[in-house]
JSON list of C-alpha atoms in Angstrom, two decimals:
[
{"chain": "G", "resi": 177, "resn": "UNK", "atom": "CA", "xyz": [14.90, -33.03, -38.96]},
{"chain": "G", "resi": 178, "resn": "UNK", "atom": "CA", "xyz": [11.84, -32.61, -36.73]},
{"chain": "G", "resi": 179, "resn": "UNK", "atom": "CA", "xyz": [8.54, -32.76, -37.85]},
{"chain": "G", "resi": 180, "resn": "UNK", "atom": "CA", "xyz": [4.77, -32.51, -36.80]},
{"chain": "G", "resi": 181, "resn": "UNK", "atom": "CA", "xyz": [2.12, -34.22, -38.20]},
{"chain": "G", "resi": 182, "resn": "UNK", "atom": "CA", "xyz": [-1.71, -33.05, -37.46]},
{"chain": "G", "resi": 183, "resn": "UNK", "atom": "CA", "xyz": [-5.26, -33.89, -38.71]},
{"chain": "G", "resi": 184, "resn": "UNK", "atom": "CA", "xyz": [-5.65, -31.11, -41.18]},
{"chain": "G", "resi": 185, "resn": "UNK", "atom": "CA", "xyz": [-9.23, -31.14, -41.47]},
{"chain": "G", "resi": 186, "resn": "UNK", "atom": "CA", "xyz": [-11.30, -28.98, -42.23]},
{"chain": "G", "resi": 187, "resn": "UNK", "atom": "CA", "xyz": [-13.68, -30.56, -39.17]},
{"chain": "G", "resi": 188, "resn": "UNK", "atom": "CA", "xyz": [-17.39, -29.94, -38.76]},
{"chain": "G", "resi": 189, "resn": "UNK", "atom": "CA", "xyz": [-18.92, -30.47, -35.35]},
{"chain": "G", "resi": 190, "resn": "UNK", "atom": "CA", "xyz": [-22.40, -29.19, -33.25]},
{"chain": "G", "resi": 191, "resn": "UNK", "atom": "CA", "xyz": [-22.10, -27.47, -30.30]},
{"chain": "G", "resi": 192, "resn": "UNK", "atom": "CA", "xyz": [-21.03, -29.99, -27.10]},
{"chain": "G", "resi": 193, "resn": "UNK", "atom": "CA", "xyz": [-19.56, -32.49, -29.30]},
{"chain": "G", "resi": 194, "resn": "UNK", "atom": "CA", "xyz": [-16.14, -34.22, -28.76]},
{"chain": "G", "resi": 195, "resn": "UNK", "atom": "CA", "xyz": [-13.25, -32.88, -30.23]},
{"chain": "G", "resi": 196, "resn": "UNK", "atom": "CA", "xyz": [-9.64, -34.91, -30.83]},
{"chain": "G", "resi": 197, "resn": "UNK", "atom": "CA", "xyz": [-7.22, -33.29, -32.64]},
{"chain": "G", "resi": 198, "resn": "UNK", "atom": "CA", "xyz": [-4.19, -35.88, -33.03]},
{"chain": "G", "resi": 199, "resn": "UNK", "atom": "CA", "xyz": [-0.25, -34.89, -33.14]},
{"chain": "G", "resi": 200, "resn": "UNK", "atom": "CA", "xyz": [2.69, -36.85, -33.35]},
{"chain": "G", "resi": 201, "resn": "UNK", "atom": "CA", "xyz": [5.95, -35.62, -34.03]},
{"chain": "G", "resi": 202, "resn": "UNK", "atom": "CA", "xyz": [9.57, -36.40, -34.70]},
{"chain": "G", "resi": 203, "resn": "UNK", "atom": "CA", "xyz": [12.15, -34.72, -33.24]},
{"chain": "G", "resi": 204, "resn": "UNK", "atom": "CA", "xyz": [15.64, -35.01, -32.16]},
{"chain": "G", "resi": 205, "resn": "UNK", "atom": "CA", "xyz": [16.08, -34.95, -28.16]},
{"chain": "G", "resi": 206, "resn": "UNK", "atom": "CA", "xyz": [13.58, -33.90, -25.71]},
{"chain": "G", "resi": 207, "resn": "UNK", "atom": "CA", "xyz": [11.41, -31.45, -27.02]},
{"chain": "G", "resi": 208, "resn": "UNK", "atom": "CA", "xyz": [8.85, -28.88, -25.61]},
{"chain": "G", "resi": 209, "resn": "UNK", "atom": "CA", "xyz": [4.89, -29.19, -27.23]},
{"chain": "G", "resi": 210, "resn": "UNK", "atom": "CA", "xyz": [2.49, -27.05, -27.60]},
{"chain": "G", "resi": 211, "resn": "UNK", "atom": "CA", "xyz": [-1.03, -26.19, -29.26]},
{"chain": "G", "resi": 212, "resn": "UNK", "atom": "CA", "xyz": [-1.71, -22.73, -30.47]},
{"chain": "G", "resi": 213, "resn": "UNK", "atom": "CA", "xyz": [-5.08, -21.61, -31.83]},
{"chain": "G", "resi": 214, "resn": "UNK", "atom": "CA", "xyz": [-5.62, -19.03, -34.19]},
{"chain": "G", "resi": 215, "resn": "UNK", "atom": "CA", "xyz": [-9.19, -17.18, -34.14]},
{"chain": "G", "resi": 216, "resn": "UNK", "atom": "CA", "xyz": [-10.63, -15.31, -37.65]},
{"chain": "G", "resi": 217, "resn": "UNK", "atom": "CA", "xyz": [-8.45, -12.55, -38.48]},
{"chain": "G", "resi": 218, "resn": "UNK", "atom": "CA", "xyz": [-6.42, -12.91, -35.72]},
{"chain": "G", "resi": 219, "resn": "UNK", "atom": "CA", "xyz": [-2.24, -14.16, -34.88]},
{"chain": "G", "resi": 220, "resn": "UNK", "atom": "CA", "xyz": [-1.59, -17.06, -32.79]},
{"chain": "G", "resi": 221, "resn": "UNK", "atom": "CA", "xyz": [-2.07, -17.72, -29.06]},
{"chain": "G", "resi": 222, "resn": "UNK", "atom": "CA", "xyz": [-0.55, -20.26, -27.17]},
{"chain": "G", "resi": 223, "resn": "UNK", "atom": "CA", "xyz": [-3.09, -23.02, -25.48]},
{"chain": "G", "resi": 224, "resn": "UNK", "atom": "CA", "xyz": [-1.76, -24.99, -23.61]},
{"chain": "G", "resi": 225, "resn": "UNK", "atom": "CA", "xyz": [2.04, -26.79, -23.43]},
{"chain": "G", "resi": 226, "resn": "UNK", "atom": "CA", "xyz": [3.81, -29.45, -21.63]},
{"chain": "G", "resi": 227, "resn": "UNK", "atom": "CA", "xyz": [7.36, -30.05, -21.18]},
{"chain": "G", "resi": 228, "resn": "UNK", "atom": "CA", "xyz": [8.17, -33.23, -20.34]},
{"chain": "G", "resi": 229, "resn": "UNK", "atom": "CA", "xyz": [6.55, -36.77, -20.48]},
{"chain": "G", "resi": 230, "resn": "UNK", "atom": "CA", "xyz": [3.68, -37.42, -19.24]},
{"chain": "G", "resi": 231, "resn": "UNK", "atom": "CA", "xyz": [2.92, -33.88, -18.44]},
{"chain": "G", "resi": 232, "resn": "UNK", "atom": "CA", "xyz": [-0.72, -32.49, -19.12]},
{"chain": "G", "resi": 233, "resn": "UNK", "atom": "CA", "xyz": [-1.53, -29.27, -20.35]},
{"chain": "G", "resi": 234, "resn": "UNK", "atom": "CA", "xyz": [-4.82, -27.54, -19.92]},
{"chain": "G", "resi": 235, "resn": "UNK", "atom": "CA", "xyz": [-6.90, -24.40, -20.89]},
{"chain": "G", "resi": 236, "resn": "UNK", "atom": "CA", "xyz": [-10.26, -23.51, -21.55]},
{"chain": "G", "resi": 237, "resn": "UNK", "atom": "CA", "xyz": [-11.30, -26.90, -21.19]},
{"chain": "G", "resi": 238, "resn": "UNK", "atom": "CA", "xyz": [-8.68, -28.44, -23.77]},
{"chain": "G", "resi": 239, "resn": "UNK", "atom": "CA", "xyz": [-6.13, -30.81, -22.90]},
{"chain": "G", "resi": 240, "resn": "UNK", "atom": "CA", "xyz": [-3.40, -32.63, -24.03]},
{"chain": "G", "resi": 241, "resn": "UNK", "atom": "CA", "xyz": [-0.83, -35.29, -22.29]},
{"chain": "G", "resi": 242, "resn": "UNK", "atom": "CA", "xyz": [2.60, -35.89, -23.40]},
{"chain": "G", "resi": 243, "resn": "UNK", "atom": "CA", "xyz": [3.21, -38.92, -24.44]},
{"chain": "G", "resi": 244, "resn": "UNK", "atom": "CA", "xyz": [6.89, -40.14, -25.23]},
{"chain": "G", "resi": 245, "resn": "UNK", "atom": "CA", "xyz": [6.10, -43.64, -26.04]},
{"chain": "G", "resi": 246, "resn": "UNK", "atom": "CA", "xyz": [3.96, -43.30, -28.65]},
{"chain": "G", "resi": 247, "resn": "UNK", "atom": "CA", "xyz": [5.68, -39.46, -29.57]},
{"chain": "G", "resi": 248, "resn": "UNK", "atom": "CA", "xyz": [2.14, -37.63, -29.42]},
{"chain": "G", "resi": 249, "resn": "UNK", "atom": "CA", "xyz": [0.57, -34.78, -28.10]},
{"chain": "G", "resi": 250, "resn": "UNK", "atom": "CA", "xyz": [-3.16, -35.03, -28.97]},
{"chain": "G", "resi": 251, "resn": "UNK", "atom": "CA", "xyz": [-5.67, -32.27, -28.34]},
{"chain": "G", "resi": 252, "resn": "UNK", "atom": "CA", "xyz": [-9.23, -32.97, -26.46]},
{"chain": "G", "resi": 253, "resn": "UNK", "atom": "CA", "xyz": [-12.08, -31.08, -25.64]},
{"chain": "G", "resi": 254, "resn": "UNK", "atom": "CA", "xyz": [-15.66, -32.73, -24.27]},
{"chain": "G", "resi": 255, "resn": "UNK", "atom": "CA", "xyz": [-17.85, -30.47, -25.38]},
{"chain": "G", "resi": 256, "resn": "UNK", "atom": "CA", "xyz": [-17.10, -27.49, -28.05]},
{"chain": "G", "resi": 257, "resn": "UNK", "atom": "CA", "xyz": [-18.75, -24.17, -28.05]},
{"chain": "G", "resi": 258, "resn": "UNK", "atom": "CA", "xyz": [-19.28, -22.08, -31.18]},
{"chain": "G", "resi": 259, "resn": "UNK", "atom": "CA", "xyz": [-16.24, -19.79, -29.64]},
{"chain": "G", "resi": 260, "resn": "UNK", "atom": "CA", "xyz": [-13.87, -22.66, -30.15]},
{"chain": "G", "resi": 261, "resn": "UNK", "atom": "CA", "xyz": [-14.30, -22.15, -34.24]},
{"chain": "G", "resi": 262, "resn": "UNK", "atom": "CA", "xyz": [-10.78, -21.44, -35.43]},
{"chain": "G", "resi": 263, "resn": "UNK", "atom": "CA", "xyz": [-7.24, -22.93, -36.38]},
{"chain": "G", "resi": 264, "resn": "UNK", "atom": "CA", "xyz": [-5.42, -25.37, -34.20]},
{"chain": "G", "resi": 265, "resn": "UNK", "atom": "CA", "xyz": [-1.99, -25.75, -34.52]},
{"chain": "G", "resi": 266, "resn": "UNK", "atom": "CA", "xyz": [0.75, -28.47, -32.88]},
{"chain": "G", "resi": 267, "resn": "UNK", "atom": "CA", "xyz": [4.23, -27.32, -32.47]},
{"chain": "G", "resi": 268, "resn": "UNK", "atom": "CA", "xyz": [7.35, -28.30, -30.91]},
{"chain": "G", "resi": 269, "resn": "UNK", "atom": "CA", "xyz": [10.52, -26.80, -29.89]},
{"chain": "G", "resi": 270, "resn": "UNK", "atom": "CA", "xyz": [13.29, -28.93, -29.87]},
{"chain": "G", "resi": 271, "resn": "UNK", "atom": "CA", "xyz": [16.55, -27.69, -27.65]},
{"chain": "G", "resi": 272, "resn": "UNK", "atom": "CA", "xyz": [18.58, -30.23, -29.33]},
{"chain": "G", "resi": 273, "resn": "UNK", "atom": "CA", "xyz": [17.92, -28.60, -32.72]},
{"chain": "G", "resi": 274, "resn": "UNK", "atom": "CA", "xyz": [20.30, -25.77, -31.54]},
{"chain": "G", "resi": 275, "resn": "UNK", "atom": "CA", "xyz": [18.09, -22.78, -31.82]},
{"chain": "G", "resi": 276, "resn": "UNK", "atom": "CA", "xyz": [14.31, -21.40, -30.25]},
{"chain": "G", "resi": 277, "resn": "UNK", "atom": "CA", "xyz": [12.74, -22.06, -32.95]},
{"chain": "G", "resi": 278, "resn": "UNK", "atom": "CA", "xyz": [9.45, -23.54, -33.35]},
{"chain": "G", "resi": 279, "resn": "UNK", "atom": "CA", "xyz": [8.07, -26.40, -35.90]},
{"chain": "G", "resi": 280, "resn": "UNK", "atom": "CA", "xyz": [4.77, -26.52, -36.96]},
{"chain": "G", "resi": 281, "resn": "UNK", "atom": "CA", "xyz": [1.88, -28.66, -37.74]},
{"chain": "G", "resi": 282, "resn": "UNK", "atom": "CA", "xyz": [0.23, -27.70, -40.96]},
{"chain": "G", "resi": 283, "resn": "UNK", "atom": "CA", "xyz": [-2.85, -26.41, -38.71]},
{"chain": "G", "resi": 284, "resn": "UNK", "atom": "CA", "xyz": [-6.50, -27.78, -38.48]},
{"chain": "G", "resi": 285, "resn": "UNK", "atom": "CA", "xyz": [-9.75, -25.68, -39.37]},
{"chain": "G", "resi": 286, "resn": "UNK", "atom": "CA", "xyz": [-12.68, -26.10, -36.65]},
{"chain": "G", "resi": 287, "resn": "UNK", "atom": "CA", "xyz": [-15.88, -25.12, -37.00]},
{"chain": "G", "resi": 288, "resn": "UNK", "atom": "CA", "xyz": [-18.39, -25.90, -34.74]},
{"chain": "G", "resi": 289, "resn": "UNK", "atom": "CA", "xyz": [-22.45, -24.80, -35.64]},
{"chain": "G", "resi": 290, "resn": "UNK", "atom": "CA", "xyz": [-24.85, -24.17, -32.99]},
{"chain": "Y", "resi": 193, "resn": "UNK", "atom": "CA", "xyz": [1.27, -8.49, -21.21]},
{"chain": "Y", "resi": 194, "resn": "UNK", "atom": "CA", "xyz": [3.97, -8.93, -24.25]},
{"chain": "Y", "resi": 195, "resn": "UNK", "atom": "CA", "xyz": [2.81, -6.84, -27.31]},
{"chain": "Y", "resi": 196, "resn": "UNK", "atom": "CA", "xyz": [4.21, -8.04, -30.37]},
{"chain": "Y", "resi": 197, "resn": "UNK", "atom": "CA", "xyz": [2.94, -5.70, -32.94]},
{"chain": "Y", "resi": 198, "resn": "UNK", "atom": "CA", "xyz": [3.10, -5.55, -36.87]},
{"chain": "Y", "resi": 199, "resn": "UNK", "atom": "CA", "xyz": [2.80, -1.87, -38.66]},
{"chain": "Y", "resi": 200, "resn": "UNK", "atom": "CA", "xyz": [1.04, -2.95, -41.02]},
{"chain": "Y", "resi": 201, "resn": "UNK", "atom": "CA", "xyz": [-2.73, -5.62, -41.11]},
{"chain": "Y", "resi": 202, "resn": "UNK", "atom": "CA", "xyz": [-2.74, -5.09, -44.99]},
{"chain": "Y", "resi": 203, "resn": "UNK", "atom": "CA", "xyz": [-0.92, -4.57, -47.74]},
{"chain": "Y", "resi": 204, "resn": "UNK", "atom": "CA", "xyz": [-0.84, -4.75, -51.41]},
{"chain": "Y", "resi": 205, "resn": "UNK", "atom": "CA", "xyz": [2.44, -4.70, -53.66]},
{"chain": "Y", "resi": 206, "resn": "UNK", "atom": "CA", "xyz": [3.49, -4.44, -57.01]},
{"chain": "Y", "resi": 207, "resn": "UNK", "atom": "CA", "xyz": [5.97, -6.93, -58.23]},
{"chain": "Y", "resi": 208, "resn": "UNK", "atom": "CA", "xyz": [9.63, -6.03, -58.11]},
{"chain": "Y", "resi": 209, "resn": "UNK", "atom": "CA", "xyz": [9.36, -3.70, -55.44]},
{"chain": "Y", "resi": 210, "resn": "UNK", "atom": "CA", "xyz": [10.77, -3.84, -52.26]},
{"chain": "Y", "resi": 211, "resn": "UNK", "atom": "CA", "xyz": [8.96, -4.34, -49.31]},
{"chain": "Y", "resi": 212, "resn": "UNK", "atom": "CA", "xyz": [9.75, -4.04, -45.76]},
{"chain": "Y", "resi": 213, "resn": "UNK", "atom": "CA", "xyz": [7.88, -5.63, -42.83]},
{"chain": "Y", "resi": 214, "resn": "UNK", "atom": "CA", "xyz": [7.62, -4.23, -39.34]},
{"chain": "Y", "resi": 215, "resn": "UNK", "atom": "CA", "xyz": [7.37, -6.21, -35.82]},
{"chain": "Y", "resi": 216, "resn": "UNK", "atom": "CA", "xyz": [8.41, -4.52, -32.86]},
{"chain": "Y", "resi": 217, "resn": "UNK", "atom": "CA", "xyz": [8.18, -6.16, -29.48]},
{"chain": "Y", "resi": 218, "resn": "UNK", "atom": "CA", "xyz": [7.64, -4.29, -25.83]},
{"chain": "Y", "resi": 219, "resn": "UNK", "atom": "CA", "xyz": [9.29, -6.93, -23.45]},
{"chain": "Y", "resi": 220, "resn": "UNK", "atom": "CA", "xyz": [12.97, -7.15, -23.69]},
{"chain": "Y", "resi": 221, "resn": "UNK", "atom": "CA", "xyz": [12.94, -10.30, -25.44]},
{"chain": "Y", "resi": 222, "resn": "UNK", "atom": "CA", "xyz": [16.19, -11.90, -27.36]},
{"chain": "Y", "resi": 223, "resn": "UNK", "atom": "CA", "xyz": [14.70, -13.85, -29.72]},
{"chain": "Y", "resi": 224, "resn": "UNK", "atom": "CA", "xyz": [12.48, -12.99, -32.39]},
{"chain": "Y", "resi": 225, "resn": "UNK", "atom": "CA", "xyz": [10.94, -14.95, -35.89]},
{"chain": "Y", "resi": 226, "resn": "UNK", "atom": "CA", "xyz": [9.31, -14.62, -39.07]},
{"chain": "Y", "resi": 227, "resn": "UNK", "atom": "CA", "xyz": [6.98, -16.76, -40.60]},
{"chain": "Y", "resi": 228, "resn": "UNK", "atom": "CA", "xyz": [4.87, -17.21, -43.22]},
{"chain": "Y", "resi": 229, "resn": "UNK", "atom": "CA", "xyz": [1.56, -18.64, -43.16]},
{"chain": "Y", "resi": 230, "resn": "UNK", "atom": "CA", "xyz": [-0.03, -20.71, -46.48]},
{"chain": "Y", "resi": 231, "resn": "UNK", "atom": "CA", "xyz": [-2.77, -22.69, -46.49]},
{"chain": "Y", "resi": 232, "resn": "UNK", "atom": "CA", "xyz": [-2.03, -26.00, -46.74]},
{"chain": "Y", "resi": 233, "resn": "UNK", "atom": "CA", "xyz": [1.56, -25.93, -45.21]},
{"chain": "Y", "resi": 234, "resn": "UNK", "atom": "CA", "xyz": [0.76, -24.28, -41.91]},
{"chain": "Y", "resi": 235, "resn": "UNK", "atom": "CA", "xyz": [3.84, -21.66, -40.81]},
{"chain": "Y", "resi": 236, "resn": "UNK", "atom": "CA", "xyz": [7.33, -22.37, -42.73]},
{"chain": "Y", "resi": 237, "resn": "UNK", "atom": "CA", "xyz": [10.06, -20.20, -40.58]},
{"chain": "Y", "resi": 238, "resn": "UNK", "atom": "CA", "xyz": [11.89, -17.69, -42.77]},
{"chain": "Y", "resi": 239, "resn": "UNK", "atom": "CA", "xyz": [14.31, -16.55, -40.63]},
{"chain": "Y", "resi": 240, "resn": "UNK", "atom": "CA", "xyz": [14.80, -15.77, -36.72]},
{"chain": "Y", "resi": 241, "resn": "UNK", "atom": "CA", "xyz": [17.29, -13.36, -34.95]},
{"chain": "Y", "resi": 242, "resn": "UNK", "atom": "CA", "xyz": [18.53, -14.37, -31.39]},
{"chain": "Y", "resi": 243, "resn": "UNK", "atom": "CA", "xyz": [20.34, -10.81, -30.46]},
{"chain": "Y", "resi": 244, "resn": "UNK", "atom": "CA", "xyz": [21.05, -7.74, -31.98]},
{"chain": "Y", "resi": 245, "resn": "UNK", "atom": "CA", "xyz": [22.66, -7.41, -35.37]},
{"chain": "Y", "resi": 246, "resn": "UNK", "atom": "CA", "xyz": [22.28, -11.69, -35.69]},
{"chain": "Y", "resi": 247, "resn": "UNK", "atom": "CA", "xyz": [20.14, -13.46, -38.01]},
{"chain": "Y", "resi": 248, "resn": "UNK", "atom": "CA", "xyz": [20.05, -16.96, -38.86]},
{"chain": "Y", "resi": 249, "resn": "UNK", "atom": "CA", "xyz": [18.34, -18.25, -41.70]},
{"chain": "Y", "resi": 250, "resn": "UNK", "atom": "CA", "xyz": [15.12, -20.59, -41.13]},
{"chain": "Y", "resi": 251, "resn": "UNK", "atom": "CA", "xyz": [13.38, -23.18, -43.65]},
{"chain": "Y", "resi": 252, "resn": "UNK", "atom": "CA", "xyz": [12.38, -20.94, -46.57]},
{"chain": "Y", "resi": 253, "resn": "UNK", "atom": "CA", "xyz": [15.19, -17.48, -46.41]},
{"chain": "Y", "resi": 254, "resn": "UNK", "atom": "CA", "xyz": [15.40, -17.13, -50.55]},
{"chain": "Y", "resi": 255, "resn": "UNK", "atom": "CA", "xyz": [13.91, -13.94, -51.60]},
{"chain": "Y", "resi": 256, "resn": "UNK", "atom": "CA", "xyz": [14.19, -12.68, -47.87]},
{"chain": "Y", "resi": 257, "resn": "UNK", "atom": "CA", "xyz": [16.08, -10.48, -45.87]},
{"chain": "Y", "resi": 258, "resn": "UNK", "atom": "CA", "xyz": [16.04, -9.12, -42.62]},
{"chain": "Y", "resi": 259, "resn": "UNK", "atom": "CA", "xyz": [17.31, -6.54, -40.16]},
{"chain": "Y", "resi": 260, "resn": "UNK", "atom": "CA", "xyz": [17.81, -6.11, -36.97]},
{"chain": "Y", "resi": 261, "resn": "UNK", "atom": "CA", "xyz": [19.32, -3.05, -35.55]},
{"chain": "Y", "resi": 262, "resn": "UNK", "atom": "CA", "xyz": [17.77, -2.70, -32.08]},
{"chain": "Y", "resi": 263, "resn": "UNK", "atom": "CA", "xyz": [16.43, -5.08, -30.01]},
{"chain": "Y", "resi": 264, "resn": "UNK", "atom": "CA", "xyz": [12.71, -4.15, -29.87]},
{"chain": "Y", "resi": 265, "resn": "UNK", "atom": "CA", "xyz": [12.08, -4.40, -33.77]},
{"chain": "Y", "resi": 266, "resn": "UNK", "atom": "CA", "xyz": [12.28, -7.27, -36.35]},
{"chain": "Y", "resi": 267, "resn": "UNK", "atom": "CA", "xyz": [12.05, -5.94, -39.82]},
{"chain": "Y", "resi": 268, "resn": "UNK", "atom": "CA", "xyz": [11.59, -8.62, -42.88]},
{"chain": "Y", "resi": 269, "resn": "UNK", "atom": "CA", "xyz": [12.62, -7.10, -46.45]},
{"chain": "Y", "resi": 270, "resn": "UNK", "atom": "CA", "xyz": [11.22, -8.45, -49.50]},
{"chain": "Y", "resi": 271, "resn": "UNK", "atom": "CA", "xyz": [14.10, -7.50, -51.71]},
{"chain": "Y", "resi": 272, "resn": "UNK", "atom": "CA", "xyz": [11.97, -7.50, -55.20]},
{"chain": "Y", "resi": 273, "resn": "UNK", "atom": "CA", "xyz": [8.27, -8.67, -54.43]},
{"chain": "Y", "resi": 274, "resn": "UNK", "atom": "CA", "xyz": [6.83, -11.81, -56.68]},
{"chain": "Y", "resi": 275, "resn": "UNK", "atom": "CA", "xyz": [3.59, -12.99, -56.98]},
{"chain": "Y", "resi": 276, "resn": "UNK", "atom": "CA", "xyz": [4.69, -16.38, -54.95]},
{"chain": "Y", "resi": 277, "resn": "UNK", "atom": "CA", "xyz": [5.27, -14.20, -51.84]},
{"chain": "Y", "resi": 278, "resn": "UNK", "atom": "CA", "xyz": [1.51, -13.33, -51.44]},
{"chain": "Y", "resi": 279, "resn": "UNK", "atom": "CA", "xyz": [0.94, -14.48, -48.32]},
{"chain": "Y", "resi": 280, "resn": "UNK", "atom": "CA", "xyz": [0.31, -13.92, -44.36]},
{"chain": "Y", "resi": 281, "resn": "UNK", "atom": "CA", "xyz": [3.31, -13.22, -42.13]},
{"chain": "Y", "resi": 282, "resn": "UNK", "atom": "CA", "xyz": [3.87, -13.76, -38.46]},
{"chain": "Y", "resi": 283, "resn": "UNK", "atom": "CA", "xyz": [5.97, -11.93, -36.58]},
{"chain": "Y", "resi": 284, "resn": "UNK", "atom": "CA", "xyz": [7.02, -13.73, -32.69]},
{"chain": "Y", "resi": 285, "resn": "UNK", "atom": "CA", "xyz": [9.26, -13.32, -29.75]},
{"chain": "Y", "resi": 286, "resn": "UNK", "atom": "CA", "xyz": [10.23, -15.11, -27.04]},
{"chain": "Y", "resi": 287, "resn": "UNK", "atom": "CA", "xyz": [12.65, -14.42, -23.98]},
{"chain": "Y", "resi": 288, "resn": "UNK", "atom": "CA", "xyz": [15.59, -16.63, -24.70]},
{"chain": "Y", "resi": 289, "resn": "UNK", "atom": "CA", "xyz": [16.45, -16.92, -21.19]},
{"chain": "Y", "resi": 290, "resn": "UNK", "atom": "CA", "xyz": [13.31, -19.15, -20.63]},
{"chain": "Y", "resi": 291, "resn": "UNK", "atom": "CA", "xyz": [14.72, -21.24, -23.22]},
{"chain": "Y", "resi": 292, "resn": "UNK", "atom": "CA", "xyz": [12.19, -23.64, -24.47]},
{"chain": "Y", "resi": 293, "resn": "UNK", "atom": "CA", "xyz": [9.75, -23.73, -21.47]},
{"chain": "Y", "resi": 294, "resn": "UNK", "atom": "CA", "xyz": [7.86, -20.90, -22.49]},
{"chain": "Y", "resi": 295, "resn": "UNK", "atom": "CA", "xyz": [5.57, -19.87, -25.62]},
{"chain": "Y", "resi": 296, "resn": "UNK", "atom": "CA", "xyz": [5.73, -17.41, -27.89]},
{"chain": "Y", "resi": 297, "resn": "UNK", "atom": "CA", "xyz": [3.93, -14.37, -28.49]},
{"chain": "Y", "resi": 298, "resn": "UNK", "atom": "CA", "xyz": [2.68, -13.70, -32.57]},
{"chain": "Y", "resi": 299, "resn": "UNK", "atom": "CA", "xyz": [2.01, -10.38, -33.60]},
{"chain": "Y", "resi": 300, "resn": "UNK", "atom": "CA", "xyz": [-1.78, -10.08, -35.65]},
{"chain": "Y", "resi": 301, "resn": "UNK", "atom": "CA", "xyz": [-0.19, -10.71, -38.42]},
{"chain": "Y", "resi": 302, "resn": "UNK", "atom": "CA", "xyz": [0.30, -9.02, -41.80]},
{"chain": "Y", "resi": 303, "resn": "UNK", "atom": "CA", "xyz": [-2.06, -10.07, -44.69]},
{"chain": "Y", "resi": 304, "resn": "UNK", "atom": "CA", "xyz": [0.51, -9.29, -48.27]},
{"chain": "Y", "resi": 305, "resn": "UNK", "atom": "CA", "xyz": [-0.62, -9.34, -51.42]},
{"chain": "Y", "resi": 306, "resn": "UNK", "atom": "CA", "xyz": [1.83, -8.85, -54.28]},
{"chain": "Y", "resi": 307, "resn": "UNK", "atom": "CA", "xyz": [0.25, -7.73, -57.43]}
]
């Protein structure tokens, strides 16, 4: 079945440091990515998503290129602020899968110290 | 914007009762999920409903029900609450005529302890 696989941390960084997240995933036909973040106490947002190879997604100075060839989807941000502390999470959706649903990474705990 | 909201942030249970989860959703959408959220193993899908009245079961149903008599609310019932159910759940929705170009929208989330 499909499957994503994330750095599960928990990471540690200083304020303006270089975050990667990486994500790779399995999955049946073409699928849909995505990154969702989850802030203290709160539900999930969406990030950013792309849809097809190749395609970059970007938001508050994260992004993330689809890759096909090497089935990844890996987050990046240049410089981190002490907002960005929170849970990252890679997803998919997979239309071939039959059904909306979406699969999850087990999520990633950032916390970044001024 | 889409509201996804869930009645309840907190709640504490004692084992073997029932408990019922609210989500109710302001935009029209078809489709709408329940998850649960462990740490550890990220969000395991319990079960989704694409229309009125239809349910399908998602990774981890047993010990779940769920109900869905109009299309604006999503209930999950805990038939008879155990201690392994303690957990956060995630209610979402999505417009199924975007199909799978669009996100979802999560309710806040409802923190359940079972006692």
């Amino acid at each position: 079945g499909d499957s994503v696989t994330q750095m599960e941390g928990p990471v540690t960084l200083s304020e303006e440091a270089c975050l990667t997240i990486n994500c790779t995933y399995t999955a049946t036909g073409y699928p849909s990515l995505f990154w969702y973040v989850q802030y203290p106490g709160e539900g999930l947002q969406l990030l950013l998503k792309a849809t097809k190879a190749d395609d970059k997604g970007s938001n508050k100075g994260f992004e993330a290129t689809y890759r096909k060839e090497t089935t990844s989807f890996h987050l990046e941000k240049g410089s981190v602020q002490v907002s960005d502390s929170a849970v990252y999470f890679c997803a998919l959706s997979d239309p071939a899968g039959g059904s909306e649903k979406l699969v999850f990474g087990k999520g990633m705990k950032l916390t970044v110290n001024p | 914007d889409v509201k996804v909201t869930q009645s309840s942030r907190y709640l504490v249970k004692r084992t073997g009762e029932k408990v019922f989860l609210e989500c109710v959703q302001d935009m029209d959408h078809e489709n709408m999920f329940w998850y649960r959220q462990d740490p550890g193993l990220g969000l395991r899908l319990i079960y989704f409903s694409y229309d009125v009245k239809m349910k399908e079961k998602g990774d981890i149903p047993e010990g779940y029900s769920v109900s869905r008599e109009k299309k604006e609310r999503f209930s999950l019932i805990l038939e008879s609450a155990s201690t392994n159910q303690t957990s956060m759940y995630l209610c979402a929705s999505k417009n199924g005529r975007a199909l799978h170009f669009g996100g979802y929208t999560f309710g806040s989330g409802t923190r359940l302890t079972v006692v």
